[in-house]
Amino acid sequence: MADSQVLPKRGPFRSTWLRARKARTPLVLSRRPRRRLGTLRWCGRRRLRRRLLQAEAAGADWRESGCPVPRAVARRPKPEAPRPAPAAPPAASGPATLPIPPVRPAGPGRALLLLPLEQGFTFSGICRVTCLYGQVQVFGFTISQGQPAQEVFSAYTHSRLAINAVHYSMPEKSKKEMKREARTLLRSHLSRDDRCWLMKNFSPLCSIVMLEQLKTSTVNFLVSHPGLSYVFVQESPTFQINSEHLALRSVGIKREKKKNGLRLTESVLSALEELVTVSCEEVDGCPVILVCGSQDVGKSTFNRYLINQLLNSISCIDYLECDLGQTEFTPPGCISLLNITEPILGPPFTHQRTPQKMVYYGKPSCKSNYENYIEIIKYVFSSYKRESPLIVNTMGWVSDKGLLLLIDLIRLLSPSHVVQFSSGRSKYMPNLTPDYVDDMDGLYTKSKSRVRNRGFQLAEFTENLEFADEEKESPVVFTGHKLIRVQSDFTFRKTPRNRESHNKVLRDLAVLGYLGQLQPPVPRPLCPLHGLTPYQVPFNAVALRIIHADVAPTHILYAVNASWVGLCKILDDVRGYANGPILLAQTPICDCLGFGICRGIDMEKRLYHILTPVPPEELRNVNCLLVGAISIPQCVFKSQRGLEGTIPYITTDYNFKLPGASEKIGARETEETCEEKVHPKPKLYRRIN
């Protein structure tokens, strides 16, 4: 009775088990028991998938493994349909395109890159790029054979850069003659084995690039701080440790996926082509190109790409920086005018340069004093000589008063072209057409609707501008601008929650990049900042001014000590005071010659100790120190090598009741309602005995 109850139940379960065994895949790779795919971790699944693909590609059969298999499982797999043979490329279409650019080591710290036409190599890291044969393009700048090597910085804080092979004119020569010419060009750079490898894979449309290891004192100083070593190269586990991986690693770079590189939309490419054409023709004089849009839409990336494109055809470009928070060539908080003659192949903290004219505003935002912001732009813009195209970078605040301030800038600078960026993720911004700008009242200017289509004159804004002699004879008449709308598709990781912290990191990197100029050149080792000798500046040689807050005179030296200071030059003479310090009553609008750190104050000898990369011949003209809301990065205080015991300037006993102590130093203001203040040029000084 018990058997009659058990046997009917065992039958169906056994048949079900046999059917499951027959349905298994007939591919067995080893004697190890078969594991369920769901129980494997991601690394195990990836390893199993790779082995399956390798076995299938090699034509391995499950019977060849020594694993015993039941007879019910050993069924012959169904014959697959014959695959069609790949069609051979036509002979007239040119050389075959390689799927992956081949990389070959060429000695310690060197690698060869062979790029077919219209193929790119996306990477992260820093290296020196030399085009040995053909023509390549990096971030819009074209590098041809015979040109000097270019230093390229591809960082994780921005889109990864790529080396793209571009089309170049080919002489009417046979392939044999081209090979002979290429072999002659490569003889002085490569060994015989490397030349043979290149000639074996040579085609007339190929470009041969040499990648070399690059070490600079600025980059070494940046990555020496904890938490910043990931900026250029991030080490990740890889399953393909081959000769290419080792060659790129010796150079100091890493291959990246194409999707991580820079992607330009059709509207961006069309705007670039139009602006380059207009700048090269110079039919109506040098164009003034103003780039505007909300935050994180790609304005800075567009400006770098446009500068590189223009440098392919003209020798220099002028650049006016009006974005206080994310400056391109200077530390944050500055309005500057620069003359650019070299390509920009990296993020801002890798190409800090000396401007032609610079004023230290002292804050990453202008929301506390709009009129002073406008006055500084007028002062800096007066140095523009109108001898080369001008690119104007604006801030990303384009709502409410920020939009009205942008309208004032358009009327003040009179651009010939306005490039307006928009994105699906950005806030709504009206089209800044000439009619819209003409009809709208700005923050300090009135609309000119009555003289539309006839140009307009801005006597109240242009009376203080300095022009060339030939321009003074004719009246300054602005005839409007051409609006170029660009739909942005730049991908970024910023969100409203992490935008401020991300921007703070970029500002700190810009300050560290500027301080990297203090380091000795490679190959000398890095020197900590506390090991460098500062300059001694007497109290009565310079005047002081705290820009971002009202500080009591008795606390002024506490605010200056261990602060980021602007080294400025004012017109008034401050040498008539026997003692010091000398305090300015108002914030001046004056030239800023550079920046430094006030390392200490000697009260007995009445000296400031200033650490700065500004050369001594320029320091002789400095007679004013401005302290703003731009702070020294915390890693400078906490991560200096060679410190023992208590770290200077670091304390947990901080009095937030002091005037100015509770403000968020280095952070942008979020309140839209700020008091408007007028700061005329200072003429009075105060002295503390």
XYZ file of C-alpha atoms in Angstrom:
689
model
C 0.000 0.000 0.000
C 2.880 2.287 0.784
C 4.632 1.408 -2.475
C 1.538 2.164 -4.471
C 1.467 5.634 -2.952
C 5.166 6.434 -3.513
C 5.846 5.152 -7.036
C 3.265 7.312 -8.860
C 4.808 10.353 -7.238
C 8.419 9.500 -8.144
C 7.660 8.918 -11.820
C 6.665 12.440 -12.831
C 9.529 14.006 -10.854
C 12.104 11.791 -12.556
C 10.802 12.502 -16.039
C 10.830 16.224 -15.317
C 14.454 15.961 -14.169
C 15.426 14.091 -17.341
C 13.785 16.709 -19.558
C 15.714 19.422 -17.733
C 18.962 17.531 -18.250
C 18.266 17.192 -21.980
C 17.546 20.912 -22.299
C 20.988 21.908 -21.002
C 23.491 23.506 -23.308
C 25.916 20.894 -24.719
C 29.015 23.047 -23.990
C 31.205 21.921 -21.082
C 34.597 23.510 -20.552
C 36.011 21.708 -17.522
C 35.471 18.949 -14.994
C 34.200 21.357 -12.371
C 30.497 21.004 -11.515
C 28.149 23.310 -13.344
C 27.143 26.387 -11.334
C 24.030 28.420 -11.652
C 24.556 31.763 -13.359
C 22.498 33.601 -10.779
C 24.849 32.603 -7.938
C 27.948 34.009 -9.651
C 29.215 37.470 -8.901
C 29.749 39.987 -11.684
C 33.427 39.124 -12.022
C 32.624 35.412 -12.232
C 29.920 35.954 -14.833
C 32.289 38.080 -16.881
C 35.011 35.405 -16.664
C 32.569 32.631 -17.614
C 31.234 34.599 -20.556
C 34.751 35.271 -21.813
C 35.634 31.588 -21.628
C 32.471 30.594 -23.461
C 33.203 33.066 -26.248
C 36.816 31.910 -26.478
C 35.759 28.266 -26.669
C 33.133 28.985 -29.301
C 35.603 31.023 -31.362
C 38.186 28.226 -31.115
C 35.616 25.612 -32.236
C 35.882 23.518 -29.042
C 33.465 20.610 -28.669
C 32.032 19.472 -25.346
C 32.943 15.824 -26.134
C 36.652 16.729 -26.139
C 36.554 17.570 -22.444
C 37.031 14.711 -20.033
C 33.746 15.251 -18.252
C 31.449 12.206 -18.353
C 28.030 13.087 -19.678
C 24.895 10.923 -19.568
C 23.794 9.310 -22.803
C 20.574 11.243 -22.785
C 22.516 14.490 -22.846
C 24.991 13.520 -25.554
C 22.950 14.581 -28.503
C 24.390 15.953 -31.657
C 23.691 19.659 -31.880
C 21.610 20.868 -34.757
C 23.694 21.895 -37.744
C 23.928 25.635 -38.063
C 23.192 27.415 -41.273
C 26.363 28.260 -43.189
C 27.453 31.801 -42.527
C 28.039 33.995 -45.566
C 31.645 34.908 -46.177
C 32.468 38.570 -45.455
C 32.501 40.676 -48.544
C 35.944 41.919 -49.536
C 36.295 45.699 -49.585
C 36.493 47.238 -53.031
C 39.982 48.067 -54.176
C 39.083 51.634 -55.086
C 37.782 52.533 -51.614
C 41.256 52.883 -50.078
C 42.990 50.946 -47.314
C 41.074 48.766 -44.892
C 40.013 50.472 -41.663
C 41.405 48.858 -38.535
C 38.816 48.224 -35.796
C 41.113 49.390 -32.971
C 44.080 51.755 -33.347
C 47.160 49.580 -32.822
C 49.594 50.695 -30.140
C 53.189 49.536 -29.992
C 55.770 50.237 -27.256
C 58.719 52.257 -28.534
C 61.002 52.304 -25.517
C 60.584 53.330 -21.900
C 57.903 55.992 -21.569
C 57.113 55.990 -25.308
C 54.433 54.404 -27.463
C 53.546 54.452 -31.158
C 49.970 55.012 -32.268
C 48.852 54.140 -35.800
C 45.554 55.821 -36.661
C 43.586 55.119 -39.850
C 41.647 57.954 -41.418
C 38.735 59.350 -39.359
C 39.481 57.110 -36.405
C 40.141 58.339 -32.887
C 41.917 57.303 -29.729
C 40.198 58.444 -26.503
C 42.340 58.424 -23.384
C 42.815 59.803 -19.891
C 46.086 61.025 -18.419
C 48.820 63.382 -19.570
C 51.303 62.896 -22.385
C 53.303 64.677 -25.070
C 51.873 64.168 -28.565
C 54.048 64.348 -31.693
C 52.700 63.694 -35.184
C 55.417 61.839 -37.116
C 53.419 61.308 -40.290
C 50.041 62.547 -41.483
C 47.779 64.888 -39.542
C 45.772 64.540 -36.315
C 43.456 66.784 -34.333
C 43.230 67.121 -30.545
C 40.394 69.176 -29.070
C 40.013 71.116 -32.303
C 43.726 71.896 -32.733
C 45.436 70.348 -35.758
C 48.902 68.812 -35.321
C 50.768 68.047 -38.535
C 54.044 66.313 -39.192
C 57.035 68.520 -38.523
C 55.249 70.634 -35.910
C 56.541 70.691 -32.313
C 55.093 68.315 -29.751
C 52.034 69.384 -27.777
C 51.337 68.716 -24.109
C 47.879 67.170 -23.675
C 46.020 66.889 -20.357
C 42.956 64.631 -20.307
C 41.412 64.793 -16.824
C 38.464 63.054 -15.190
C 37.024 66.401 -14.120
C 36.129 67.137 -17.760
C 35.348 65.210 -20.927
C 38.183 62.949 -21.988
C 40.222 64.134 -24.956
C 40.781 62.147 -28.132
C 43.418 62.051 -30.859
C 41.593 61.920 -34.199
C 43.150 61.273 -37.578
C 41.915 63.832 -40.107
C 42.099 64.029 -43.862
C 45.123 65.757 -45.368
C 46.190 66.494 -48.917
C 48.068 63.628 -50.543
C 50.712 64.267 -53.198
C 50.491 62.429 -56.476
C 52.892 59.643 -55.574
C 52.757 55.895 -55.613
C 52.393 53.902 -52.434
C 55.997 52.766 -52.712
C 57.233 56.351 -52.904
C 55.063 57.321 -49.910
C 56.500 54.446 -47.898
C 60.015 55.513 -48.776
C 59.235 59.101 -47.718
C 57.633 57.959 -44.458
C 60.588 55.651 -43.708
C 62.944 58.598 -44.158
C 60.899 60.777 -41.787
C 60.753 58.061 -39.130
C 64.427 57.113 -39.274
C 65.497 59.796 -36.796
C 62.728 58.953 -34.311
C 62.311 55.170 -34.287
C 64.330 51.996 -34.283
C 64.507 49.607 -37.212
C 61.984 47.165 -35.723
C 59.459 49.932 -35.100
C 59.854 51.231 -38.642
C 59.345 47.746 -40.063
C 56.170 47.316 -37.998
C 54.821 50.649 -39.212
C 55.644 49.948 -42.853
C 53.892 46.585 -42.595
C 50.655 48.291 -41.491
C 51.191 51.471 -43.516
C 48.553 53.021 -45.733
C 48.628 56.426 -47.461
C 45.827 57.807 -45.250
C 47.298 56.674 -41.948
C 48.648 59.026 -39.291
C 51.556 57.987 -37.093
C 51.686 59.547 -33.626
C 54.342 59.326 -30.938
C 53.066 59.374 -27.337
C 55.685 60.272 -24.730
C 55.613 60.441 -20.967
C 55.076 63.965 -19.639
C 55.965 65.209 -16.185
C 55.471 68.808 -15.141
C 56.025 70.417 -11.773
C 52.437 71.720 -11.696
C 50.906 68.290 -12.281
C 53.270 66.670 -9.793
C 52.263 69.272 -7.206
C 48.566 68.662 -7.882
C 48.627 64.891 -7.611
C 50.870 64.977 -4.534
C 47.901 66.016 -2.391
C 45.735 63.217 -0.962
C 42.545 62.704 -2.902
C 43.785 64.405 -6.080
C 45.814 61.562 -7.594
C 42.686 60.383 -9.426
C 42.349 63.617 -11.434
C 44.267 62.332 -14.471
C 44.438 58.516 -14.265
C 42.218 56.160 -12.295
C 43.499 52.643 -11.760
C 40.826 50.017 -12.313
C 41.024 46.196 -12.558
C 41.464 45.012 -16.116
C 41.393 41.552 -17.673
C 43.453 42.521 -20.711
C 47.018 43.074 -19.555
C 48.752 42.974 -22.906
C 51.561 44.843 -24.582
C 49.261 47.749 -25.462
C 48.138 48.173 -21.856
C 51.720 48.099 -20.614
C 52.861 50.556 -23.289
C 50.126 53.078 -22.424
C 50.797 52.633 -18.730
C 54.481 53.452 -19.199
C 53.456 56.668 -20.961
C 51.051 57.571 -18.155
C 47.736 57.321 -19.978
C 44.833 54.908 -20.185
C 42.502 54.051 -23.057
C 38.933 55.200 -22.468
C 35.640 54.408 -24.122
C 34.533 56.674 -26.907
C 31.346 57.596 -25.048
C 33.459 59.236 -22.310
C 34.997 61.626 -24.832
C 33.752 64.961 -26.101
C 30.654 64.832 -28.281
C 29.672 67.878 -30.326
C 26.175 68.375 -31.680
C 25.396 69.552 -35.185
C 24.479 73.028 -33.944
C 27.841 73.316 -32.147
C 29.766 72.280 -35.271
C 27.757 74.685 -37.403
C 28.429 77.572 -34.991
C 32.148 76.760 -34.897
C 32.386 76.711 -38.691
C 30.593 80.037 -39.029
C 32.673 81.776 -36.359
C 35.963 80.501 -37.763
C 35.005 81.682 -41.237
C 34.012 85.138 -39.998
C 37.190 85.508 -37.930
C 39.464 84.548 -40.804
C 37.799 86.770 -43.405
C 37.833 89.978 -41.302
C 35.465 91.728 -43.688
C 33.930 93.945 -40.994
C 36.934 94.090 -38.695
C 37.770 91.753 -35.837
C 34.641 90.055 -34.509
C 33.645 90.185 -30.852
C 32.048 86.854 -29.872
C 30.040 86.748 -26.637
C 29.127 83.293 -25.325
C 26.241 83.073 -22.863
C 23.908 80.504 -21.345
C 22.951 78.928 -18.063
C 25.248 76.830 -15.893
C 26.697 73.508 -17.050
C 25.729 73.738 -20.720
C 29.250 73.657 -22.168
C 30.211 77.328 -22.584
C 33.787 76.873 -21.346
C 34.297 73.735 -23.437
C 32.978 75.562 -26.494
C 35.359 78.474 -25.853
C 38.396 76.176 -25.625
C 37.429 74.342 -28.791
C 36.786 77.609 -30.624
C 40.169 79.032 -29.560
C 41.950 75.909 -30.824
C 40.071 76.046 -34.113
C 40.958 79.704 -34.593
C 44.636 79.079 -33.814
C 44.748 76.733 -36.811
C 44.282 79.783 -39.058
C 45.320 82.914 -37.131
C 48.205 83.576 -34.758
C 46.452 84.997 -31.675
C 43.034 85.487 -30.054
C 41.977 87.834 -27.277
C 39.913 86.439 -24.413
C 37.844 88.460 -21.939
C 36.924 86.556 -18.774
C 33.732 87.775 -17.088
C 32.848 84.619 -15.143
C 34.071 85.099 -11.586
C 33.384 81.591 -10.329
C 34.869 79.423 -13.110
C 37.750 81.336 -14.644
C 39.773 79.808 -17.476
C 43.323 81.177 -17.195
C 43.509 82.747 -13.723
C 42.537 81.857 -10.156
C 38.846 82.451 -9.381
C 37.426 85.846 -8.530
C 39.128 87.730 -11.384
C 38.081 89.661 -14.470
C 40.898 89.517 -17.000
C 41.907 90.103 -20.604
C 44.415 87.718 -22.203
C 46.117 87.289 -25.549
C 46.149 83.576 -26.426
C 48.823 82.291 -28.815
C 49.081 78.610 -27.806
C 46.416 75.886 -27.944
C 44.402 74.925 -24.873
C 44.666 71.154 -24.493
C 43.484 70.613 -20.950
C 41.290 71.875 -18.091
C 41.803 75.355 -16.593
C 44.079 74.246 -13.755
C 46.670 73.021 -16.286
C 47.124 76.323 -18.162
C 47.253 79.182 -15.647
C 48.693 82.186 -17.516
C 49.617 85.809 -16.928
C 46.897 88.139 -18.265
C 47.406 91.304 -20.216
C 45.024 93.086 -17.823
C 43.460 91.724 -14.631
C 41.407 93.063 -11.711
C 40.758 91.082 -8.545
C 37.042 91.228 -7.688
C 37.578 88.948 -4.702
C 34.378 86.892 -4.835
C 33.072 83.997 -6.952
C 29.787 85.862 -7.499
C 28.817 89.461 -8.247
C 25.441 89.395 -6.483
C 26.614 91.657 -3.669
C 27.821 94.535 -5.880
C 26.623 94.665 -9.481
C 27.839 98.169 -10.242
C 31.401 97.418 -9.190
C 31.289 94.347 -11.457
C 30.246 96.490 -14.427
C 32.872 99.128 -13.662
C 35.640 96.516 -13.536
C 34.579 95.069 -16.905
C 34.654 98.557 -18.400
C 38.142 99.086 -16.977
C 39.496 95.798 -18.321
C 37.734 96.068 -21.694
C 39.365 99.453 -22.299
C 42.688 97.610 -22.879
C 41.307 95.686 -25.868
C 43.193 96.924 -28.974
C 40.792 95.446 -31.569
C 43.661 93.785 -33.431
C 42.435 90.192 -33.128
C 39.099 88.427 -32.534
C 37.752 88.679 -28.999
C 35.926 85.879 -27.177
C 33.893 86.956 -24.146
C 33.007 84.370 -21.513
C 30.047 85.205 -19.282
C 28.716 83.703 -16.069
C 25.912 81.140 -15.927
C 23.496 83.328 -13.947
C 20.901 84.197 -16.592
C 17.722 84.592 -14.550
C 16.178 87.651 -12.893
C 18.874 90.278 -12.330
C 21.479 88.065 -13.990
C 19.613 88.381 -17.303
C 19.375 92.154 -16.930
C 23.100 92.271 -16.174
C 23.789 90.237 -19.321
C 21.796 92.760 -21.375
C 23.978 95.524 -19.927
C 27.094 93.587 -20.959
C 25.820 93.171 -24.517
C 25.225 96.902 -24.780
C 28.577 97.687 -23.197
C 30.769 95.308 -25.210
C 28.796 95.561 -28.483
C 29.512 91.993 -29.717
C 29.216 91.171 -33.375
C 28.026 87.620 -32.559
C 26.155 86.306 -29.531
C 26.326 82.527 -29.077
C 23.444 81.500 -26.828
C 23.509 77.990 -25.346
C 20.374 76.158 -24.342
C 19.697 72.684 -23.039
C 16.761 70.549 -22.060
C 18.065 70.490 -18.485
C 18.642 74.252 -18.187
C 16.211 76.972 -17.184
C 14.265 78.900 -19.768
C 16.116 81.827 -21.282
C 14.626 84.183 -23.889
C 16.314 84.512 -27.263
C 18.717 87.448 -27.066
C 17.963 88.805 -30.497
C 18.932 92.414 -31.328
C 15.275 93.430 -31.086
C 14.863 91.814 -27.678
C 18.009 93.455 -26.305
C 16.942 96.771 -27.803
C 13.488 96.666 -26.191
C 14.522 95.429 -22.734
C 15.771 97.584 -19.894
C 18.959 96.339 -18.325
C 20.010 96.666 -14.722
C 21.742 100.005 -15.401
C 20.806 100.827 -19.012
C 17.525 101.778 -20.635
C 15.937 100.343 -23.765
C 16.614 101.927 -27.154
C 13.426 100.992 -28.943
C 13.084 104.359 -30.657
C 16.289 103.949 -32.606
C 15.849 100.291 -33.549
C 17.499 99.165 -36.793
C 19.602 102.332 -36.872
C 22.157 101.449 -34.211
C 22.426 103.104 -30.826
C 24.942 105.087 -28.830
C 25.808 104.500 -25.168
C 27.259 107.759 -23.961
C 26.828 106.849 -20.306
C 28.808 103.611 -20.697
C 31.416 104.507 -23.285
C 32.591 107.835 -21.964
C 35.345 106.187 -19.925
C 36.476 103.660 -22.541
C 39.829 104.204 -24.221
C 39.980 103.582 -27.966
C 42.673 103.925 -30.582
C 43.265 107.317 -32.228
C 41.608 106.341 -35.488
C 38.510 105.170 -33.597
C 38.173 108.367 -31.572
C 37.544 110.427 -34.702
C 34.324 108.557 -35.590
C 31.364 108.179 -33.209
C 30.930 104.836 -31.477
C 27.779 103.387 -33.020
C 26.619 99.838 -32.259
C 24.637 98.229 -35.050
C 23.425 95.165 -33.171
C 24.665 91.584 -33.283
C 23.963 88.255 -34.918
C 22.438 85.637 -32.658
C 23.673 82.043 -33.016
C 21.608 79.552 -31.043
C 23.305 76.336 -29.960
C 21.513 73.301 -28.574
C 23.835 71.721 -26.041
C 24.060 67.995 -25.384
C 27.034 67.962 -23.030
C 26.866 65.233 -20.407
C 27.890 66.100 -16.882
C 27.569 64.657 -13.404
C 26.494 67.860 -11.696
C 23.145 68.097 -9.973
C 21.599 70.957 -8.009
C 22.808 69.214 -4.849
C 26.444 68.619 -5.765
C 26.990 71.571 -8.125
C 28.416 73.843 -5.437
C 30.802 71.211 -4.088
C 31.934 70.331 -7.624
C 32.569 73.991 -8.463
C 34.458 74.408 -5.187
C 36.756 71.525 -6.179
C 37.432 73.159 -9.560
C 38.243 76.483 -7.866
C 40.623 74.733 -5.480
C 42.319 73.009 -8.417
C 42.784 76.386 -10.134
C 44.452 77.794 -6.991
C 46.680 74.712 -6.712
C 47.567 75.008 -10.386
C 48.668 78.591 -9.782
C 50.711 77.596 -6.716
C 52.338 74.847 -8.778
C 54.352 77.581 -10.497
C 56.344 77.864 -7.274
C 57.807 74.387 -7.708
C 61.237 73.846 -9.260
C 61.265 72.431 -12.781
C 61.337 68.705 -13.427
C 63.324 66.518 -12.647
C 64.032 68.262 -9.348
C 61.880 66.923 -6.472
C 58.870 68.761 -5.134
C 59.373 71.206 -2.308
C 56.628 71.744 0.311
C 55.282 75.260 0.506
C 56.581 75.731 4.045
C 60.070 74.936 2.724
C 60.089 77.819 0.219
C 61.540 81.205 1.111
C 58.897 83.979 1.160
C 59.352 87.673 0.374
C 59.510 90.181 3.228
C 57.237 93.192 2.699
C 57.274 96.120 5.181
C 53.999 97.307 6.668
C 54.425 100.802 5.249
C 55.150 99.578 1.687
C 51.658 98.277 0.893
C 48.061 99.139 1.732
C 45.477 96.596 2.890
C 41.818 96.065 2.054
C 39.387 93.249 2.966
C 36.962 93.002 0.043
C 34.326 90.467 1.070
C 33.509 91.584 4.627
C 33.710 94.474 7.061
C 36.496 93.666 9.504
C 37.345 95.724 12.558
C 40.736 97.464 12.347
C 41.959 95.583 15.409
C 41.295 92.257 13.644
C 42.593 93.189 10.207
C 45.911 91.375 10.564
C 44.164 88.216 11.730
C 42.168 88.261 8.495
C 45.271 88.796 6.365
C 47.408 86.114 7.977
C 47.360 82.730 6.160
C 45.065 84.165 3.445
C 44.991 84.281 -0.340
C 45.980 87.835 -1.281
C 45.886 89.734 -4.542
C 49.075 91.636 -5.344
C 47.822 94.879 -6.839
C 49.056 98.260 -8.002
C 47.140 101.433 -7.182
C 47.875 104.913 -8.503
C 48.150 106.589 -5.110
C 51.462 106.639 -3.288
C 51.505 104.845 0.068
C 55.124 105.492 1.027
C 54.440 108.577 3.151
C 53.548 106.650 6.281
C 56.264 105.794 8.770
C 54.429 102.917 10.392
C 51.650 100.596 9.384
C 49.600 98.745 8.503
C 47.867 101.093 6.065
C 44.160 100.418 5.523
C 42.118 101.490 2.505
C 38.705 103.004 3.133
C 37.139 101.583 -0.055
C 37.900 98.789 -2.508
C 39.967 100.118 -5.432
C 39.617 99.231 -9.099
C 43.255 98.612 -9.933
C 45.561 96.267 -11.799
C 46.279 92.905 -10.187
C 49.769 91.598 -10.982
C 49.370 88.179 -9.389
C 48.539 86.311 -6.212
C 50.259 84.925 -3.185
C 49.873 83.517 0.305
C 50.549 85.567 3.410
C 52.561 82.923 5.262
C 53.039 84.965 8.386
C 53.242 88.408 9.961
C 56.224 89.568 12.007
C 54.866 92.110 14.479
C 58.280 92.976 15.910
C 59.902 93.796 12.562
C 56.525 94.853 11.080
C 56.842 92.643 8.012
C 54.489 90.563 5.876
C 55.848 87.216 4.643
C 54.414 86.695 1.137
C 54.861 83.505 -0.888
C 54.194 84.136 -4.593
C 55.373 83.004 -8.065
C 55.304 86.591 -9.372
C 58.823 87.562 -10.538
C 60.741 90.159 -8.481
C 60.700 92.765 -11.255
C 56.894 92.771 -11.120
C 56.749 92.758 -7.330
C 58.456 96.160 -7.254
C 55.235 97.678 -8.601
C 52.978 96.104 -5.954
C 51.720 98.575 -3.339
C 48.356 97.071 -2.335
C 47.198 93.736 -0.891
C 43.554 92.729 -1.411
C 41.991 89.894 0.572
C 38.739 88.418 -0.734
C 36.476 85.414 -0.296
C 38.738 83.104 -2.326
C 40.335 80.811 0.224
C 43.396 78.600 0.209
C 42.482 74.915 -0.316
C 42.370 72.940 2.902
C 44.789 70.338 1.575
C 47.519 73.006 1.547
C 47.223 73.320 5.321
C 46.592 69.693 6.231
C 48.741 67.770 3.736
C 52.121 69.497 3.770
C 54.998 67.064 4.027
C 57.560 67.373 6.778
C 55.210 68.787 9.416
C 55.446 67.397 12.934
C 53.277 68.124 15.916
C 50.603 70.795 15.778
C 49.739 71.983 12.275
C 49.973 75.783 11.922
C 46.747 77.723 11.250
C 44.592 74.660 12.028
C 42.435 74.815 15.159
C 39.195 73.463 16.558
C 38.706 76.452 18.881
C 37.219 78.940 16.440
C 35.219 81.988 17.446
C 32.314 82.411 15.020
C 31.268 85.638 16.740
C 34.092 87.610 15.168
C 33.029 89.937 12.312
C 33.286 88.040 9.056
C 33.997 84.697 10.746
C 30.604 83.150 10.019
C 30.606 83.759 6.258
C 31.067 80.848 3.903
C 34.474 81.614 2.519
C 34.813 80.563 -1.116
C 31.137 79.674 -1.636
C 28.772 81.380 -4.030
C 25.931 83.395 -2.623
C 22.506 81.898 -3.162
C 20.343 84.785 -2.032
C 19.004 86.813 -4.904
C 18.186 89.911 -2.839
C 21.448 91.627 -1.964
C 22.052 95.236 -1.088
C 23.508 97.300 -3.894
C 26.557 99.303 -2.886
C 28.639 101.852 -4.767
C 32.400 101.805 -4.219
C 34.171 104.830 -5.724
C 37.911 104.865 -6.167
C 39.667 105.251 -2.797
C 41.735 108.311 -1.985
C 41.946 108.085 1.807
C 44.002 105.797 4.008
C 43.864 104.842 7.639
C 46.877 104.034 9.744
C 47.082 101.778 12.791
C 49.909 102.567 15.212
